[in-house]
Amino acid sequence: MADTVNEKQAFQSLLKKIRQIEIKSKKLSTDTFSGNYSSAFKGRGMSFKEVREYAAGDDVRFIDWNTSARFGHPFSKLFEEDRENTLMLLIDCSASNLIGTSHQTKQELITEISALVAFSAIKNNDKVGAIFFTDKIEKFIPPKKGKGHVLHIIAQMLTINPASKHTDIAAALQFLNQVVRNKAIVVLCSDFEDNDTYFKTLKAASYRHDCVGIQVYDAIEAELPKAGLIPFVDAESGELIWVDSANKDVQQNWKSSWQRDSLRISDTLKAARWDFIKFCTGDDYIKNLQSFFVNRIKRR
């Protein structure tokens, strides 16, 4: 009986979390944010809409000569953007994303960002799919439309129990290129706690897709607090180390090391023709994401 009660409470807690994320994401994905998404990620191209009589200012290259000859005066072809896109979320589920010292783990931040982008996508009638990965593919959700489908993806983000603790971004990208043949918007959310063997797969993905890399990190990873000896356990390897956070040299080396790693990640993605943005747990990711969209629109 106790197990049944606990299961019911766990299920109700899950529904509450999903509802909270849905409310927050739908509130944030306003017409303005949704419009920024639409402008930042163009459709797949132009498709023929109709023919109408030629009007002053029409591009002469689009005159329909067959129709014009038939009616004895010029007609123009009209085209419209083929707006429908597919958004693929690549979600890093490795153990290092469970870290969080600012009232939020990296995994929770990934979930909120992914939910916001996904709701913006379905507001534009795009399909949304997801690949959950560690150093293997943990789960693949094929792209579909609709709020219910996005809620299903969010539920998986909150409940997935990965079989592995480690990270292999290259394997996730290889799987993406196998299962998504047509051009898609690809958003990779990860802390990028991986080796440097994924450059070729990043580049291969960018030739086919419109790609954005989102790095999430925790404040303690970027800068040590002054708290004396601090035990750190590598979430993926289990290795325990003690760090003297009161030592100025240790603090500076820690900070410099993180900055080098972050710059290396940024340079690697940009060299592979990916857009790149990073978020810290506890920060206002909404403002930063909107700025990213606006800047992306200006560059296009």
mmCIF file of C-alpha atoms in Angstrom:
data_model
loop_
_atom_site.group_PDB
_atom_site.id
_atom_site.type_symbol
_atom_site.label_atom_id
_atom_site.label_comp_id
_atom_site.label_asym_id
_atom_site.label_seq_id
_atom_site.Cartn_x
_atom_site.Cartn_y
_atom_site.Cartn_z
ATOM 1 C CA MET A 1 0.000 0.000 0.000
ATOM 2 C CA ALA A 2 2.842 2.374 0.900
ATOM 3 C CA ASP A 3 4.445 1.783 -2.493
ATOM 4 C CA THR A 4 1.185 2.688 -4.225
ATOM 5 C CA VAL A 5 0.918 5.927 -2.217
ATOM 6 C CA ASN A 6 4.532 6.823 -2.970
ATOM 7 C CA GLU A 7 4.060 6.134 -6.670
ATOM 8 C CA LYS A 8 0.942 8.304 -6.719
ATOM 9 C CA GLN A 9 2.766 11.138 -4.937
ATOM 10 C CA ALA A 10 5.715 10.848 -7.339
ATOM 11 C CA PHE A 11 3.353 10.945 -10.323
ATOM 12 C CA GLN A 12 1.519 13.995 -8.959
ATOM 13 C CA SER A 13 4.855 15.711 -8.310
ATOM 14 C CA LEU A 14 5.904 14.999 -11.891
ATOM 15 C CA LEU A 15 2.650 16.410 -13.278
ATOM 16 C CA LYS A 16 3.141 19.524 -11.143
ATOM 17 C CA LYS A 17 6.667 20.040 -12.510
ATOM 18 C CA ILE A 18 5.509 19.553 -16.092
ATOM 19 C CA ARG A 19 2.666 22.020 -15.530
ATOM 20 C CA GLN A 20 5.033 24.592 -13.987
ATOM 21 C CA ILE A 21 7.422 24.344 -16.929
ATOM 22 C CA GLU A 22 4.526 24.520 -19.396
ATOM 23 C CA ILE A 23 3.082 27.660 -17.784
ATOM 24 C CA LYS A 24 6.464 29.377 -17.602
ATOM 25 C CA SER A 25 7.481 28.429 -21.138
ATOM 26 C CA LYS A 26 4.137 29.342 -22.713
ATOM 27 C CA LYS A 27 4.150 32.683 -20.890
ATOM 28 C CA LEU A 28 7.685 33.420 -22.095
ATOM 29 C CA SER A 29 7.112 32.255 -25.652
ATOM 30 C CA THR A 30 5.025 35.346 -26.350
ATOM 31 C CA ASP A 31 4.332 36.593 -29.845
ATOM 32 C CA THR A 32 7.524 38.679 -29.603
ATOM 33 C CA PHE A 33 9.731 35.746 -28.600
ATOM 34 C CA SER A 34 7.996 33.456 -31.065
ATOM 35 C CA GLY A 35 8.511 36.083 -33.772
ATOM 36 C CA ASN A 36 12.207 36.287 -32.937
ATOM 37 C CA TYR A 37 12.432 32.513 -33.274
ATOM 38 C CA SER A 38 10.655 32.646 -36.635
ATOM 39 C CA SER A 39 12.961 35.386 -37.948
ATOM 40 C CA ALA A 40 16.109 33.763 -36.576
ATOM 41 C CA PHE A 41 15.320 30.416 -38.208
ATOM 42 C CA LYS A 42 14.065 30.898 -41.736
ATOM 43 C CA GLY A 43 11.913 28.373 -43.571
ATOM 44 C CA ARG A 44 13.240 25.811 -46.004
ATOM 45 C CA GLY A 45 12.843 28.025 -49.077
ATOM 46 C CA MET A 46 10.256 29.632 -51.351
ATOM 47 C CA SER A 47 7.327 27.829 -52.917
ATOM 48 C CA PHE A 48 4.938 28.937 -55.663
ATOM 49 C CA LYS A 49 1.693 30.434 -54.352
ATOM 50 C CA GLU A 50 -0.314 31.902 -57.257
ATOM 51 C CA VAL A 51 -0.333 34.036 -60.401
ATOM 52 C CA ARG A 52 -1.719 37.577 -60.470
ATOM 53 C CA GLU A 53 -1.742 40.473 -62.904
ATOM 54 C CA TYR A 54 1.559 42.302 -63.170
ATOM 55 C CA ALA A 55 1.777 45.436 -61.007
ATOM 56 C CA ALA A 56 4.277 48.285 -61.106
ATOM 57 C CA GLY A 57 7.335 47.339 -59.095
ATOM 58 C CA ASP A 58 7.039 43.581 -59.630
ATOM 59 C CA ASP A 59 10.290 41.808 -60.465
ATOM 60 C CA VAL A 60 10.303 41.179 -64.229
ATOM 61 C CA ARG A 61 12.163 37.912 -63.578
ATOM 62 C CA PHE A 62 8.948 36.476 -62.134
ATOM 63 C CA ILE A 63 6.701 37.257 -65.096
ATOM 64 C CA ASP A 64 4.735 34.152 -66.117
ATOM 65 C CA TRP A 65 5.151 34.325 -69.900
ATOM 66 C CA ASN A 66 2.761 31.469 -70.672
ATOM 67 C CA THR A 67 -0.105 33.042 -68.709
ATOM 68 C CA SER A 68 0.765 36.503 -70.065
ATOM 69 C CA ALA A 69 0.621 35.238 -73.660
ATOM 70 C CA ARG A 70 -2.701 33.506 -73.035
ATOM 71 C CA PHE A 71 -4.446 36.622 -71.663
ATOM 72 C CA GLY A 72 -2.594 39.221 -73.722
ATOM 73 C CA HIS A 73 -1.150 41.212 -70.806
ATOM 74 C CA PRO A 74 1.551 40.461 -68.207
ATOM 75 C CA PHE A 75 1.051 38.263 -65.157
ATOM 76 C CA SER A 76 3.505 37.717 -62.256
ATOM 77 C CA LYS A 77 4.227 34.608 -60.238
ATOM 78 C CA LEU A 78 3.923 35.011 -56.472
ATOM 79 C CA PHE A 79 5.978 32.981 -54.035
ATOM 80 C CA GLU A 80 5.782 32.451 -50.273
ATOM 81 C CA GLU A 81 8.224 31.135 -47.713
ATOM 82 C CA ASP A 82 7.929 27.418 -46.997
ATOM 83 C CA ARG A 83 7.827 28.130 -43.274
ATOM 84 C CA GLU A 84 7.504 24.640 -41.793
ATOM 85 C CA ASN A 85 10.729 23.574 -40.071
ATOM 86 C CA THR A 86 11.828 20.700 -37.894
ATOM 87 C CA LEU A 87 13.476 21.499 -34.557
ATOM 88 C CA MET A 88 15.731 18.773 -33.160
ATOM 89 C CA LEU A 89 16.770 19.087 -29.524
ATOM 90 C CA LEU A 90 19.950 17.209 -28.591
ATOM 91 C CA ILE A 91 19.834 16.841 -24.813
ATOM 92 C CA ASP A 92 22.960 15.867 -22.863
ATOM 93 C CA CYS A 93 21.866 13.581 -19.990
ATOM 94 C CA SER A 94 25.335 12.766 -18.631
ATOM 95 C CA ALA A 95 25.957 12.865 -14.885
ATOM 96 C CA SER A 96 27.993 16.089 -14.974
ATOM 97 C CA ASN A 97 24.781 18.002 -15.711
ATOM 98 C CA LEU A 98 23.370 17.110 -12.290
ATOM 99 C CA ILE A 99 25.668 19.749 -10.723
ATOM 100 C CA GLY A 100 24.019 22.917 -9.439
ATOM 101 C CA THR A 101 24.870 25.422 -6.704
ATOM 102 C CA SER A 102 22.504 28.295 -7.654
ATOM 103 C CA HIS A 103 19.090 26.791 -6.760
ATOM 104 C CA GLN A 104 19.157 25.002 -10.109
ATOM 105 C CA THR A 105 21.104 22.151 -11.698
ATOM 106 C CA LYS A 106 22.507 22.324 -15.206
ATOM 107 C CA GLN A 107 19.978 19.646 -16.208
ATOM 108 C CA GLU A 108 17.089 21.791 -14.940
ATOM 109 C CA LEU A 109 18.433 24.760 -16.888
ATOM 110 C CA ILE A 110 18.691 22.624 -20.039
ATOM 111 C CA THR A 111 15.066 21.530 -19.523
ATOM 112 C CA GLU A 112 13.785 25.104 -19.197
ATOM 113 C CA ILE A 113 15.724 26.392 -22.222
ATOM 114 C CA SER A 114 14.660 23.408 -24.335
ATOM 115 C CA ALA A 115 11.012 23.823 -23.316
ATOM 116 C CA LEU A 116 11.038 27.522 -24.214
ATOM 117 C CA VAL A 117 12.558 26.904 -27.639
ATOM 118 C CA ALA A 118 10.179 23.986 -28.258
ATOM 119 C CA PHE A 119 7.060 26.016 -27.419
ATOM 120 C CA SER A 120 8.321 28.826 -29.671
ATOM 121 C CA ALA A 121 8.729 26.240 -32.441
ATOM 122 C CA ILE A 122 5.192 24.839 -32.189
ATOM 123 C CA LYS A 123 3.809 28.396 -32.133
ATOM 124 C CA ASN A 124 5.321 28.643 -35.612
ATOM 125 C CA ASN A 125 3.776 25.286 -36.597
ATOM 126 C CA ASP A 126 7.186 23.561 -36.645
ATOM 127 C CA LYS A 127 7.773 19.943 -35.736
ATOM 128 C CA VAL A 128 9.848 19.159 -32.635
ATOM 129 C CA GLY A 129 11.917 16.062 -31.942
ATOM 130 C CA ALA A 130 14.537 15.127 -29.348
ATOM 131 C CA ILE A 131 17.632 12.974 -28.952
ATOM 132 C CA PHE A 132 18.667 12.234 -25.361
ATOM 133 C CA PHE A 133 22.280 11.134 -25.141
ATOM 134 C CA THR A 134 25.187 10.280 -22.849
ATOM 135 C CA ASP A 135 27.994 8.299 -24.475
ATOM 136 C CA LYS A 136 25.148 6.390 -26.152
ATOM 137 C CA ILE A 137 21.712 7.262 -27.459
ATOM 138 C CA GLU A 138 19.435 7.043 -24.432
ATOM 139 C CA LYS A 139 16.189 7.908 -26.240
ATOM 140 C CA PHE A 140 15.023 9.200 -29.614
ATOM 141 C CA ILE A 141 11.669 10.982 -29.996
ATOM 142 C CA PRO A 142 10.804 11.516 -33.689
ATOM 143 C CA PRO A 143 9.658 15.033 -34.620
ATOM 144 C CA LYS A 144 5.942 15.826 -34.494
ATOM 145 C CA LYS A 145 3.743 18.883 -34.087
ATOM 146 C CA GLY A 146 1.578 19.960 -31.187
ATOM 147 C CA LYS A 147 1.595 20.945 -27.524
ATOM 148 C CA GLY A 148 0.957 17.407 -26.339
ATOM 149 C CA HIS A 149 4.071 16.189 -28.108
ATOM 150 C CA VAL A 150 6.213 18.931 -26.522
ATOM 151 C CA LEU A 151 4.806 18.053 -23.076
ATOM 152 C CA HIS A 152 5.789 14.435 -23.738
ATOM 153 C CA ILE A 153 9.364 15.561 -24.482
ATOM 154 C CA ILE A 154 9.442 17.657 -21.282
ATOM 155 C CA ALA A 155 8.198 14.661 -19.276
ATOM 156 C CA GLN A 156 11.060 12.595 -20.698
ATOM 157 C CA MET A 157 13.549 15.305 -19.714
ATOM 158 C CA LEU A 158 12.283 15.163 -16.142
ATOM 159 C CA THR A 159 12.116 11.382 -15.808
ATOM 160 C CA ILE A 160 14.835 9.905 -17.997
ATOM 161 C CA ASN A 161 17.169 7.559 -16.130
ATOM 162 C CA PRO A 162 20.318 7.334 -18.279
ATOM 163 C CA ALA A 163 22.087 3.999 -18.597
ATOM 164 C CA SER A 164 25.457 5.772 -18.678
ATOM 165 C CA LYS A 165 27.121 8.661 -16.830
ATOM 166 C CA HIS A 166 29.536 9.641 -19.594
ATOM 167 C CA THR A 167 29.386 11.929 -22.659
ATOM 168 C CA ASP A 168 29.941 11.361 -26.377
ATOM 169 C CA ILE A 169 28.750 14.314 -28.444
ATOM 170 C CA ALA A 170 30.135 12.815 -31.669
ATOM 171 C CA ALA A 171 27.930 9.725 -31.282
ATOM 172 C CA ALA A 172 24.840 11.917 -30.789
ATOM 173 C CA LEU A 173 25.628 13.940 -33.924
ATOM 174 C CA GLN A 174 26.266 10.816 -35.975
ATOM 175 C CA PHE A 175 22.879 9.454 -34.902
ATOM 176 C CA LEU A 176 21.252 12.806 -35.778
ATOM 177 C CA ASN A 177 22.621 12.668 -39.316
ATOM 178 C CA GLN A 178 21.338 9.102 -39.692
ATOM 179 C CA VAL A 179 17.753 9.734 -38.568
ATOM 180 C CA VAL A 180 17.168 13.318 -39.788
ATOM 181 C CA ARG A 181 17.838 13.474 -43.513
ATOM 182 C CA ASN A 182 16.221 16.790 -44.387
ATOM 183 C CA LYS A 183 17.454 20.155 -43.177
ATOM 184 C CA ALA A 184 16.483 20.876 -39.563
ATOM 185 C CA ILE A 185 17.132 23.399 -36.811
ATOM 186 C CA VAL A 186 19.480 21.626 -34.405
ATOM 187 C CA VAL A 187 19.872 22.870 -30.835
ATOM 188 C CA LEU A 188 22.535 21.001 -28.854
ATOM 189 C CA CYS A 189 22.264 21.581 -25.077
ATOM 190 C CA SER A 190 25.274 20.332 -23.123
ATOM 191 C CA ASP A 191 27.990 21.308 -20.678
ATOM 192 C CA PHE A 192 30.442 19.944 -23.285
ATOM 193 C CA GLU A 193 32.311 17.926 -20.660
ATOM 194 C CA ASP A 194 33.720 15.770 -23.427
ATOM 195 C CA ASN A 195 36.975 15.300 -25.307
ATOM 196 C CA ASP A 196 37.734 17.166 -28.553
ATOM 197 C CA THR A 197 36.849 14.353 -30.949
ATOM 198 C CA TYR A 198 33.517 15.819 -32.066
ATOM 199 C CA PHE A 199 34.744 18.553 -34.457
ATOM 200 C CA LYS A 200 34.275 16.497 -37.641
ATOM 201 C CA THR A 201 30.725 15.509 -36.685
ATOM 202 C CA LEU A 202 29.911 19.130 -35.770
ATOM 203 C CA LYS A 203 31.079 20.185 -39.223
ATOM 204 C CA ALA A 204 29.164 17.385 -40.962
ATOM 205 C CA ALA A 205 25.964 18.406 -39.154
ATOM 206 C CA SER A 206 26.372 22.086 -40.081
ATOM 207 C CA TYR A 207 26.538 21.251 -43.805
ATOM 208 C CA ARG A 208 23.024 19.798 -43.608
ATOM 209 C CA HIS A 209 21.368 21.614 -40.707
ATOM 210 C CA ASP A 210 21.028 25.048 -39.097
ATOM 211 C CA CYS A 211 22.942 24.450 -35.859
ATOM 212 C CA VAL A 212 23.151 26.147 -32.452
ATOM 213 C CA GLY A 213 25.280 24.964 -29.530
ATOM 214 C CA ILE A 214 24.184 25.927 -26.021
ATOM 215 C CA GLN A 215 26.730 25.442 -23.245
ATOM 216 C CA VAL A 216 25.391 25.330 -19.687
ATOM 217 C CA TYR A 217 27.635 25.675 -16.671
ATOM 218 C CA ASP A 218 27.472 26.286 -12.948
ATOM 219 C CA ALA A 219 29.050 29.295 -11.249
ATOM 220 C CA ILE A 220 31.338 27.098 -9.146
ATOM 221 C CA GLU A 221 32.820 25.631 -12.328
ATOM 222 C CA ALA A 222 33.840 29.106 -13.508
ATOM 223 C CA GLU A 223 35.048 30.561 -10.211
ATOM 224 C CA LEU A 224 35.746 29.047 -6.801
ATOM 225 C CA PRO A 225 34.093 30.546 -3.721
ATOM 226 C CA LYS A 226 36.373 31.264 -0.748
ATOM 227 C CA ALA A 227 35.291 28.350 1.428
ATOM 228 C CA GLY A 228 38.489 26.591 2.507
ATOM 229 C CA LEU A 229 38.953 22.945 1.571
ATOM 230 C CA ILE A 230 36.173 21.765 -0.749
ATOM 231 C CA PRO A 231 35.676 18.130 -1.831
ATOM 232 C CA PHE A 232 34.836 17.688 -5.524
ATOM 233 C CA VAL A 233 33.625 14.429 -7.035
ATOM 234 C CA ASP A 234 33.810 14.012 -10.802
ATOM 235 C CA ALA A 235 30.206 13.033 -11.581
ATOM 236 C CA GLU A 236 31.212 10.934 -14.586
ATOM 237 C CA SER A 237 34.357 9.202 -13.302
ATOM 238 C CA GLY A 238 33.672 9.201 -9.541
ATOM 239 C CA GLU A 239 37.144 10.608 -8.782
ATOM 240 C CA LEU A 240 37.376 12.600 -5.524
ATOM 241 C CA ILE A 241 39.698 15.590 -5.160
ATOM 242 C CA TRP A 242 40.112 18.184 -2.422
ATOM 243 C CA VAL A 243 40.572 21.807 -3.476
ATOM 244 C CA ASP A 244 41.915 24.608 -1.263
ATOM 245 C CA SER A 245 39.562 27.378 -2.386
ATOM 246 C CA ALA A 246 41.171 29.915 -0.036
ATOM 247 C CA ASN A 247 44.462 29.737 -1.947
ATOM 248 C CA LYS A 248 44.725 32.645 -4.429
ATOM 249 C CA ASP A 249 46.859 30.666 -6.875
ATOM 250 C CA VAL A 250 44.358 27.799 -6.813
ATOM 251 C CA GLN A 251 41.501 30.248 -7.410
ATOM 252 C CA GLN A 252 43.284 31.886 -10.347
ATOM 253 C CA ASN A 253 44.301 28.567 -11.918
ATOM 254 C CA TRP A 254 40.753 27.266 -11.545
ATOM 255 C CA LYS A 255 39.305 30.367 -13.210
ATOM 256 C CA SER A 256 41.917 30.425 -15.996
ATOM 257 C CA SER A 257 41.411 26.729 -16.710
ATOM 258 C CA TRP A 258 37.651 27.174 -17.080
ATOM 259 C CA GLN A 259 38.079 30.217 -19.332
ATOM 260 C CA ARG A 260 40.481 28.280 -21.587
ATOM 261 C CA ASP A 261 38.082 25.345 -21.809
ATOM 262 C CA SER A 262 35.113 27.612 -22.525
ATOM 263 C CA LEU A 263 37.016 29.484 -25.232
ATOM 264 C CA ARG A 264 38.130 26.178 -26.778
ATOM 265 C CA ILE A 265 34.512 24.970 -26.897
ATOM 266 C CA SER A 266 33.334 28.250 -28.418
ATOM 267 C CA ASP A 267 36.121 28.298 -31.017
ATOM 268 C CA THR A 268 35.483 24.651 -31.934
ATOM 269 C CA LEU A 269 31.773 25.220 -32.579
ATOM 270 C CA LYS A 270 32.307 28.459 -34.477
ATOM 271 C CA ALA A 271 34.996 26.842 -36.644
ATOM 272 C CA ALA A 272 32.434 24.143 -37.487
ATOM 273 C CA ARG A 273 29.934 26.879 -38.508
ATOM 274 C CA TRP A 274 27.705 26.560 -35.457
ATOM 275 C CA ASP A 275 26.194 29.466 -33.552
ATOM 276 C CA PHE A 276 27.174 29.380 -29.895
ATOM 277 C CA ILE A 277 25.758 30.730 -26.649
ATOM 278 C CA LYS A 278 26.386 29.857 -23.003
ATOM 279 C CA PHE A 279 24.258 30.117 -19.870
ATOM 280 C CA CYS A 280 25.075 29.885 -16.171
ATOM 281 C CA THR A 281 22.656 28.292 -13.710
ATOM 282 C CA GLY A 282 20.707 30.971 -11.848
ATOM 283 C CA ASP A 283 21.200 33.600 -14.572
ATOM 284 C CA ASP A 284 18.452 35.334 -16.562
ATOM 285 C CA TYR A 285 18.614 33.067 -19.585
ATOM 286 C CA ILE A 286 15.504 34.687 -21.117
ATOM 287 C CA LYS A 287 17.193 38.038 -21.703
ATOM 288 C CA ASN A 288 20.345 36.387 -23.061
ATOM 289 C CA LEU A 289 18.380 34.086 -25.386
ATOM 290 C CA GLN A 290 16.364 37.007 -26.761
ATOM 291 C CA SER A 291 19.579 38.970 -27.384
ATOM 292 C CA PHE A 292 21.007 35.946 -29.178
ATOM 293 C CA PHE A 293 17.958 35.729 -31.459
ATOM 294 C CA VAL A 294 18.042 39.472 -32.221
ATOM 295 C CA ASN A 295 21.758 39.351 -33.075
ATOM 296 C CA ARG A 296 21.209 36.274 -35.228
ATOM 297 C CA ILE A 297 18.455 38.061 -37.148
ATOM 298 C CA LYS A 298 20.780 41.019 -37.804
ATOM 299 C CA ARG A 299 23.458 38.708 -39.231
ATOM 300 C CA ARG A 300 21.130 36.959 -41.655
#
